PDB file of C-alpha atoms in Angstrom:
ATOM      1  CA  MET A 259      -2.467 -35.727   2.661  1.00  0.00           C
ATOM      2  CA  TRP A 260       0.869 -34.441   1.503  1.00  0.00           C
ATOM      3  CA  GLY A 261       3.155 -37.143   0.262  1.00  0.00           C
ATOM      4  CA  GLY A 262       3.011 -40.160  -2.025  1.00  0.00           C
ATOM      5  CA  ARG A 263       4.494 -38.965  -5.327  1.00  0.00           C
ATOM      6  CA  THR A 264       5.535 -35.563  -4.042  1.00  0.00           C
ATOM      7  CA  GLY A 265       9.236 -36.361  -4.484  1.00  0.00           C
ATOM      8  CA  ALA A 266       8.759 -37.583  -8.018  1.00  0.00           C
ATOM      9  CA  LEU A 267       6.668 -34.547  -9.015  1.00  0.00           C
ATOM     10  CA  LEU A 268       9.349 -32.118  -7.784  1.00  0.00           C
ATOM     11  CA  ARG A 269      12.318 -34.003  -9.213  1.00  0.00           C
ATOM     12  CA  VAL A 270      11.293 -34.731 -12.742  1.00  0.00           C
ATOM     13  CA  TRP A 271      12.714 -31.600 -14.352  1.00  0.00           C
ATOM     14  CA  GLY A 272      14.860 -33.583 -16.810  1.00  0.00           C
ATOM     15  CA  LEU A 273      17.677 -30.964 -17.228  1.00  0.00           C
ATOM     16  CA  TRP A 274      17.982 -29.998 -13.520  1.00  0.00           C
ATOM     17  CA  PRO A 275      21.685 -29.522 -12.740  1.00  0.00           C
ATOM     18  CA  ALA A 276      23.504 -32.480 -11.310  1.00  0.00           C
ATOM     19  CA  GLY A 277      23.782 -32.513  -7.563  1.00  0.00           C
ATOM     20  CA  VAL A 278      20.377 -30.921  -6.845  1.00  0.00           C
ATOM     21  CA  ARG A 279      18.608 -34.180  -6.616  1.00  0.00           C
ATOM     22  CA  GLY A 280      18.052 -35.286  -3.058  1.00  0.00           C
ATOM     23  CA  ARG A 281      19.164 -31.930  -1.643  1.00  0.00           C
ATOM     24  CA  ARG A 282      17.345 -30.431   1.308  1.00  0.00           C
ATOM     25  CA  PRO A 283      15.705 -27.036   0.732  1.00  0.00           C
ATOM     26  CA  LEU A 284      17.626 -24.134   2.152  1.00  0.00           C
ATOM     27  CA  GLY A 285      17.214 -23.630   5.873  1.00  0.00           C
ATOM     28  CA  CYS A 286      14.044 -22.101   7.163  1.00  0.00           C
ATOM     29  CA  ASN A 287      12.220 -21.627  10.433  1.00  0.00           C
ATOM     30  CA  ALA A 288       8.458 -21.768  10.009  1.00  0.00           C
ATOM     31  CA  ALA A 289       7.812 -21.194  13.714  1.00  0.00           C
ATOM     32  CA  SER A 290       4.637 -19.811  15.052  1.00  0.00           C
ATOM     33  CA  LEU A 291       4.014 -16.086  14.469  1.00  0.00           C
ATOM     34  CA  ALA A 292       2.661 -15.689  18.003  1.00  0.00           C
ATOM     35  CA  GLY A 293       4.588 -13.507  20.492  1.00  0.00           C
ATOM     36  CA  ASN A 294       5.550  -9.933  20.794  1.00  0.00           C
ATOM     37  CA  ASN A 295       4.907  -8.210  17.496  1.00  0.00           C
ATOM     38  CA  SER A 296       6.779  -5.052  18.432  1.00  0.00           C
ATOM     39  CA  PRO A 297      10.008  -5.901  20.340  1.00  0.00           C
ATOM     40  CA  GLN A 298      12.062  -3.228  21.977  1.00  0.00           C
ATOM     41  CA  CYS A 299      14.971  -1.684  20.050  1.00  0.00           C
ATOM     42  CA  TRP A 300      18.238  -3.170  21.188  1.00  0.00           C
ATOM     43  CA  ASN A 301      19.963   0.218  20.896  1.00  0.00           C
ATOM     44  CA  CYS A 302      17.596   2.833  22.410  1.00  0.00           C
ATOM     45  CA  GLY A 303      15.079   0.687  24.228  1.00  0.00           C
ATOM     46  CA  GLY A 304      12.164   2.281  22.385  1.00  0.00           C
ATOM     47  CA  PRO A 305       9.336   0.304  20.786  1.00  0.00           C
ATOM     48  CA  GLY A 306      10.652  -1.613  17.866  1.00  0.00           C
ATOM     49  CA  VAL A 307       9.211  -2.296  14.452  1.00  0.00           C
ATOM     50  CA  PRO A 308       6.341  -4.721  13.858  1.00  0.00           C
ATOM     51  CA  LYS A 309       7.770  -8.156  13.059  1.00  0.00           C
ATOM     52  CA  ARG A 310       5.525  -8.504   9.904  1.00  0.00           C
ATOM     53  CA  GLY A 311       6.400  -5.138   8.452  1.00  0.00           C
ATOM     54  CA  ASP A 312       9.192  -3.891   6.280  1.00  0.00           C
ATOM     55  CA  GLY A 313      10.647  -1.587   8.854  1.00  0.00           C
ATOM     56  CA  PHE A 314      14.090  -3.012   9.437  1.00  0.00           C
ATOM     57  CA  PHE A 315      15.170   0.064  11.393  1.00  0.00           C
ATOM     58  CA  CYS A 316      14.119   1.400  14.758  1.00  0.00           C
ATOM     59  CA  PRO A 317      11.735   4.402  14.078  1.00  0.00           C
ATOM     60  CA  GLN A 318      13.369   6.412  16.937  1.00  0.00           C
ATOM     61  CA  CYS A 319      17.105   5.941  16.603  1.00  0.00           C
ATOM     62  CA  ARG A 320      17.280   4.312  13.061  1.00  0.00           C
ATOM     63  CA  ALA A 321      19.450   1.395  14.265  1.00  0.00           C
ATOM     64  CA  LEU A 322      19.212  -1.741  12.222  1.00  0.00           C
ATOM     65  CA  GLN A 323      17.206  -4.352  14.093  1.00  0.00           C
ATOM     66  CA  PRO A 324      17.911  -8.167  14.142  1.00  0.00           C
ATOM     67  CA  PRO A 325      16.325 -10.311  11.452  1.00  0.00           C
ATOM     68  CA  ASP A 326      12.958 -12.004  12.301  1.00  0.00           C
ATOM     69  CA  LEU A 327      13.830 -15.756  12.016  1.00  0.00           C
ATOM     70  CA  THR A 328      10.148 -16.744  12.366  1.00  0.00           C
ATOM     71  CA  ARG A 329       9.331 -15.060   9.082  1.00  0.00           C
ATOM     72  CA  ASP A 330       9.019 -17.396   6.129  1.00  0.00           C
ATOM     73  CA  TYR A 331      10.711 -16.738   2.805  1.00  0.00           C
ATOM     74  CA  PHE A 332       7.411 -15.937   1.038  1.00  0.00           C
ATOM     75  CA  SER A 333       6.558 -13.300   3.502  1.00  0.00           C
ATOM     76  CA  LEU A 334      10.052 -11.767   3.491  1.00  0.00           C
ATOM     77  CA  MET A 335      10.073 -11.647  -0.329  1.00  0.00           C
ATOM     78  CA  ASP A 336       6.524 -10.245  -0.514  1.00  0.00           C
ATOM     79  CA  CYS A 337       5.227 -13.235  -2.524  1.00  0.00           C
ATOM     80  CA  ASN A 338       2.067 -15.224  -2.145  1.00  0.00           C
ATOM     81  CA  ARG A 339       2.665 -18.581  -0.458  1.00  0.00           C
ATOM     82  CA  ALA A 340       2.194 -20.648  -3.617  1.00  0.00           C
ATOM     83  CA  PHE A 341       4.167 -22.702  -6.078  1.00  0.00           C
ATOM     84  CA  GLY A 342       3.580 -20.161  -8.812  1.00  0.00           C
ATOM     85  CA  VAL A 343       5.770 -17.070  -8.185  1.00  0.00           C
ATOM     86  CA  ASP A 344       6.194 -13.917 -10.238  1.00  0.00           C
ATOM     87  CA  THR A 345       9.961 -14.100 -10.691  1.00  0.00           C
ATOM     88  CA  ALA A 346      10.272 -10.479 -11.989  1.00  0.00           C
ATOM     89  CA  LYS A 347       8.520  -9.227  -8.762  1.00  0.00           C
ATOM     90  CA  LEU A 348      10.734 -11.563  -6.779  1.00  0.00           C
ATOM     91  CA  GLN A 349      13.861 -10.068  -8.318  1.00  0.00           C
ATOM     92  CA  ASN A 350      12.681  -6.530  -7.691  1.00  0.00           C
ATOM     93  CA  ARG A 351      11.998  -7.343  -4.078  1.00  0.00           C
ATOM     94  CA  TYR A 352      15.440  -8.912  -3.795  1.00  0.00           C
ATOM     95  CA  GLN A 353      17.110  -5.722  -5.147  1.00  0.00           C
ATOM     96  CA  GLN A 354      15.010  -3.641  -2.772  1.00  0.00           C
ATOM     97  CA  LEU A 355      16.080  -5.551   0.276  1.00  0.00           C
ATOM     98  CA  GLN A 356      19.726  -5.610  -0.789  1.00  0.00           C
ATOM     99  CA  ARG A 357      19.620  -1.790  -0.920  1.00  0.00           C
ATOM    100  CA  LEU A 358      18.291  -1.770   2.620  1.00  0.00           C
ATOM    101  CA  VAL A 359      20.451  -4.386   4.406  1.00  0.00           C
ATOM    102  CA  HIS A 360      23.637  -5.079   2.353  1.00  0.00           C
ATOM    103  CA  PRO A 361      26.721  -5.030   4.577  1.00  0.00           C
ATOM    104  CA  ASP A 362      28.420  -2.453   2.311  1.00  0.00           C
ATOM    105  CA  PHE A 363      26.042   0.090   3.614  1.00  0.00           C
ATOM    106  CA  PHE A 364      26.979  -0.553   7.259  1.00  0.00           C
ATOM    107  CA  SER A 365      30.764  -0.254   7.176  1.00  0.00           C
ATOM    108  CA  GLN A 366      30.626   2.920   9.310  1.00  0.00           C
ATOM    109  CA  ARG A 367      27.942   1.685  11.764  1.00  0.00           C
ATOM    110  CA  SER A 368      28.276  -0.170  15.066  1.00  0.00           C
ATOM    111  CA  GLN A 369      29.569  -3.756  15.196  1.00  0.00           C
ATOM    112  CA  THR A 370      26.124  -4.939  16.253  1.00  0.00           C
ATOM    113  CA  GLU A 371      24.497  -3.438  13.191  1.00  0.00           C
ATOM    114  CA  LYS A 372      27.312  -4.914  10.974  1.00  0.00           C
ATOM    115  CA  ASP A 373      26.508  -8.343  12.425  1.00  0.00           C
ATOM    116  CA  PHE A 374      22.748  -7.875  11.925  1.00  0.00           C
ATOM    117  CA  SER A 375      23.397  -6.731   8.321  1.00  0.00           C
ATOM    118  CA  GLU A 376      25.335  -9.875   7.571  1.00  0.00           C
ATOM    119  CA  LYS A 377      22.443 -11.970   8.966  1.00  0.00           C
ATOM    120  CA  HIS A 378      19.844  -9.989   7.038  1.00  0.00           C
ATOM    121  CA  ALA A 379      21.828 -10.277   3.809  1.00  0.00           C
ATOM    122  CA  THR A 380      22.319 -14.012   4.245  1.00  0.00           C
ATOM    123  CA  LEU A 381      18.651 -14.540   4.924  1.00  0.00           C
ATOM    124  CA  VAL A 382      17.591 -12.455   1.911  1.00  0.00           C
ATOM    125  CA  ASN A 383      20.042 -14.323  -0.415  1.00  0.00           C
ATOM    126  CA  ASP A 384      18.747 -17.750   0.887  1.00  0.00           C
ATOM    127  CA  ALA A 385      15.176 -16.624   0.385  1.00  0.00           C
ATOM    128  CA  TYR A 386      15.737 -15.362  -3.073  1.00  0.00           C
ATOM    129  CA  LYS A 387      17.661 -18.487  -4.294  1.00  0.00           C
ATOM    130  CA  THR A 388      15.071 -20.796  -2.733  1.00  0.00           C
ATOM    131  CA  LEU A 389      12.047 -19.098  -4.304  1.00  0.00           C
ATOM    132  CA  LEU A 390      13.621 -18.461  -7.644  1.00  0.00           C
ATOM    133  CA  ALA A 391      14.036 -22.117  -8.642  1.00  0.00           C
ATOM    134  CA  PRO A 392      10.905 -24.272  -9.071  1.00  0.00           C
ATOM    135  CA  LEU A 393      12.488 -27.317  -7.390  1.00  0.00           C
ATOM    136  CA  SER A 394      13.797 -25.589  -4.230  1.00  0.00           C
ATOM    137  CA  ARG A 395      10.607 -23.476  -4.103  1.00  0.00           C
ATOM    138  CA  GLY A 396       8.454 -26.590  -4.140  1.00  0.00           C
ATOM    139  CA  LEU A 397      10.476 -28.375  -1.523  1.00  0.00           C
ATOM    140  CA  TYR A 398      10.465 -25.382   0.699  1.00  0.00           C
ATOM    141  CA  LEU A 399       6.652 -24.988   0.320  1.00  0.00           C
ATOM    142  CA  LEU A 400       6.267 -28.635   1.326  1.00  0.00           C
ATOM    143  CA  LYS A 401       8.362 -27.959   4.385  1.00  0.00           C
ATOM    144  CA  LEU A 402       6.075 -25.149   5.358  1.00  0.00           C
ATOM    145  CA  HIS A 403       3.270 -27.675   5.143  1.00  0.00           C
ATOM    146  CA  GLY A 404       5.081 -30.059   7.421  1.00  0.00           C
ATOM    147  CA  VAL A 405       6.396 -32.371   4.737  1.00  0.00           C
ATOM    148  CA  GLU A 406      10.191 -32.722   4.516  1.00  0.00           C
ATOM    149  CA  ILE A 407      11.805 -35.000   2.120  1.00  0.00           C
ATOM    150  CA  PRO A 408      14.977 -36.588   3.658  1.00  0.00           C
ATOM    151  CA  GLU A 409      18.226 -36.144   1.869  1.00  0.00           C
ATOM    152  CA  GLY A 410      18.988 -38.889  -0.590  1.00  0.00           C
ATOM    153  CA  THR A 411      15.334 -39.947  -0.762  1.00  0.00           C
ATOM    154  CA  ASP A 412      14.159 -41.138  -4.137  1.00  0.00           C
ATOM    155  CA  TYR A 413      10.746 -42.069  -5.483  1.00  0.00           C
ATOM    156  CA  ALA A 414       9.598 -44.444  -8.163  1.00  0.00           C
ATOM    157  CA  MET A 415       8.592 -42.707 -11.274  1.00  0.00           C
ATOM    158  CA  ASP A 416       6.233 -43.653 -13.943  1.00  0.00           C
ATOM    159  CA  GLN A 417       7.995 -45.930 -16.352  1.00  0.00           C
ATOM    160  CA  GLN A 418       6.554 -44.341 -19.432  1.00  0.00           C
ATOM    161  CA  PHE A 419       7.767 -40.985 -18.243  1.00  0.00           C
ATOM    162  CA  LEU A 420      11.265 -42.355 -17.673  1.00  0.00           C
ATOM    163  CA  MET A 421      11.191 -43.791 -21.256  1.00  0.00           C
ATOM    164  CA  GLU A 422      10.346 -40.203 -22.470  1.00  0.00           C
ATOM    165  CA  ILE A 423      13.365 -38.832 -20.649  1.00  0.00           C
ATOM    166  CA  MET A 424      15.603 -41.451 -22.182  1.00  0.00           C
ATOM    167  CA  GLU A 425      14.216 -40.599 -25.673  1.00  0.00           C
ATOM    168  CA  ILE A 426      14.910 -36.884 -25.082  1.00  0.00           C
ATOM    169  CA  ASN A 427      18.499 -37.744 -23.998  1.00  0.00           C
ATOM    170  CA  GLU A 428      18.972 -39.839 -27.096  1.00  0.00           C
ATOM    171  CA  LYS A 429      17.651 -36.994 -29.366  1.00  0.00           C
ATOM    172  CA  LEU A 430      20.051 -34.642 -27.598  1.00  0.00           C
ATOM    173  CA  ALA A 431      23.013 -37.020 -28.188  1.00  0.00           C
ATOM    174  CA  GLU A 432      22.063 -37.445 -31.851  1.00  0.00           C
ATOM    175  CA  ALA A 433      21.496 -33.798 -32.588  1.00  0.00           C
ATOM    176  CA  GLN A 434      23.790 -32.619 -35.277  1.00  0.00           C
ATOM    177  CA  SER A 435      22.409 -29.277 -36.152  1.00  0.00           C
ATOM    178  CA  GLU A 436      21.155 -26.143 -34.503  1.00  0.00           C
ATOM    179  CA  ALA A 437      17.662 -26.873 -35.712  1.00  0.00           C
ATOM    180  CA  ALA A 438      17.765 -30.285 -34.074  1.00  0.00           C
ATOM    181  CA  MET A 439      18.976 -28.791 -30.840  1.00  0.00           C
ATOM    182  CA  LYS A 440      16.238 -26.267 -30.836  1.00  0.00           C
ATOM    183  CA  GLU A 441      13.689 -29.071 -31.390  1.00  0.00           C
ATOM    184  CA  VAL A 442      15.028 -30.875 -28.273  1.00  0.00           C
ATOM    185  CA  GLU A 443      14.958 -27.614 -26.319  1.00  0.00           C
ATOM    186  CA  SER A 444      11.349 -27.031 -27.285  1.00  0.00           C
ATOM    187  CA  ILE A 445      10.383 -30.588 -26.131  1.00  0.00           C
ATOM    188  CA  VAL A 446      12.143 -30.121 -22.796  1.00  0.00           C
ATOM    189  CA  ARG A 447      10.510 -26.669 -22.159  1.00  0.00           C
ATOM    190  CA  ALA A 448       7.077 -28.095 -22.922  1.00  0.00           C
ATOM    191  CA  LYS A 449       7.644 -31.020 -20.513  1.00  0.00           C
ATOM    192  CA  GLN A 450       8.914 -28.670 -17.861  1.00  0.00           C
ATOM    193  CA  LYS A 451       5.900 -26.435 -18.200  1.00  0.00           C
ATOM    194  CA  GLU A 452       3.512 -29.398 -18.060  1.00  0.00           C
ATOM    195  CA  LEU A 453       5.132 -30.716 -14.821  1.00  0.00           C
ATOM    196  CA  SER A 454       5.239 -27.191 -13.283  1.00  0.00           C
ATOM    197  CA  ASP A 455       1.523 -26.724 -14.004  1.00  0.00           C
ATOM    198  CA  ASN A 456       0.789 -30.087 -12.394  1.00  0.00           C
ATOM    199  CA  VAL A 457       2.669 -29.343  -9.286  1.00  0.00           C
ATOM    200  CA  SER A 458       1.111 -25.815  -9.020  1.00  0.00           C
ATOM    201  CA  LYS A 459      -2.371 -27.328  -9.342  1.00  0.00           C
ATOM    202  CA  ALA A 460      -1.570 -29.892  -6.710  1.00  0.00           C
ATOM    203  CA  PHE A 461      -0.447 -27.246  -4.175  1.00  0.00           C
ATOM    204  CA  GLU A 462      -3.623 -25.195  -4.957  1.00  0.00           C
ATOM    205  CA  GLN A 463      -5.834 -28.220  -4.353  1.00  0.00           C
ATOM    206  CA  GLY A 464      -3.986 -29.106  -1.124  1.00  0.00           C
ATOM    207  CA  SER A 465      -2.869 -32.589  -2.117  1.00  0.00           C
ATOM    208  CA  LEU A 466      -0.067 -34.146  -4.129  1.00  0.00           C
ATOM    209  CA  VAL A 467      -1.084 -37.680  -3.640  1.00  0.00           C
ATOM    210  CA  ASP A 468      -3.307 -38.208  -6.696  1.00  0.00           C
ATOM    211  CA  VAL A 469      -1.568 -35.923  -9.180  1.00  0.00           C
ATOM    212  CA  ASP A 470      -1.161 -37.650 -12.482  1.00  0.00           C
ATOM    213  CA  LEU A 471       1.919 -36.709 -14.467  1.00  0.00           C
ATOM    214  CA  ARG A 472       0.139 -37.944 -17.589  1.00  0.00           C
ATOM    215  CA  SER A 473      -2.920 -35.683 -17.070  1.00  0.00           C
ATOM    216  CA  HIS A 474      -1.877 -33.086 -19.629  1.00  0.00           C
ATOM    217  CA  MET A 475      -0.405 -35.338 -22.211  1.00  0.00           C
TER     218      MET A 475
END
């Protein structure tokens, strides 16, 4: 159900930085959520915090607990598991988590907590970067649905669409004034929004196979 033109849909942002194409989404572990939801604290042995909550610290001794590697990025960053993400909310969540787990706040704590802090911070940074950009967010969402695009994979794109990209590049090369540059920028932004809307709708409907890039032209 998930496949077909998926790669094309997620790679057609014309001005995406070089080097991103074909890249795997940042690492994730979308393992089952089954298991002990309240592990023991490594420090005091007391009942730990629920895995799905925001309590990163033991409620008894206040020791920082290890990160939950089964938790997906959307859950960690308090976002709906969807292609459309409120980036302002995402940034606020990122800053909130940084204030909780950043290594600078654990310089006087035990070595175990320092190590956990490093792992938490890395996980939060990876989650934020992955969900912030539409391309990496889409690839990650596909991975959560069991679809992983191998590195270096490319997909045939609609020839008319490729011609449009070439025309935009020509306009950009020929632009001699600020007004001309703004016109090209406006065209690119409109195309990006159109494609983003298509991908978002495809995820909502549960299938990327039949999405038509031309549907909003």
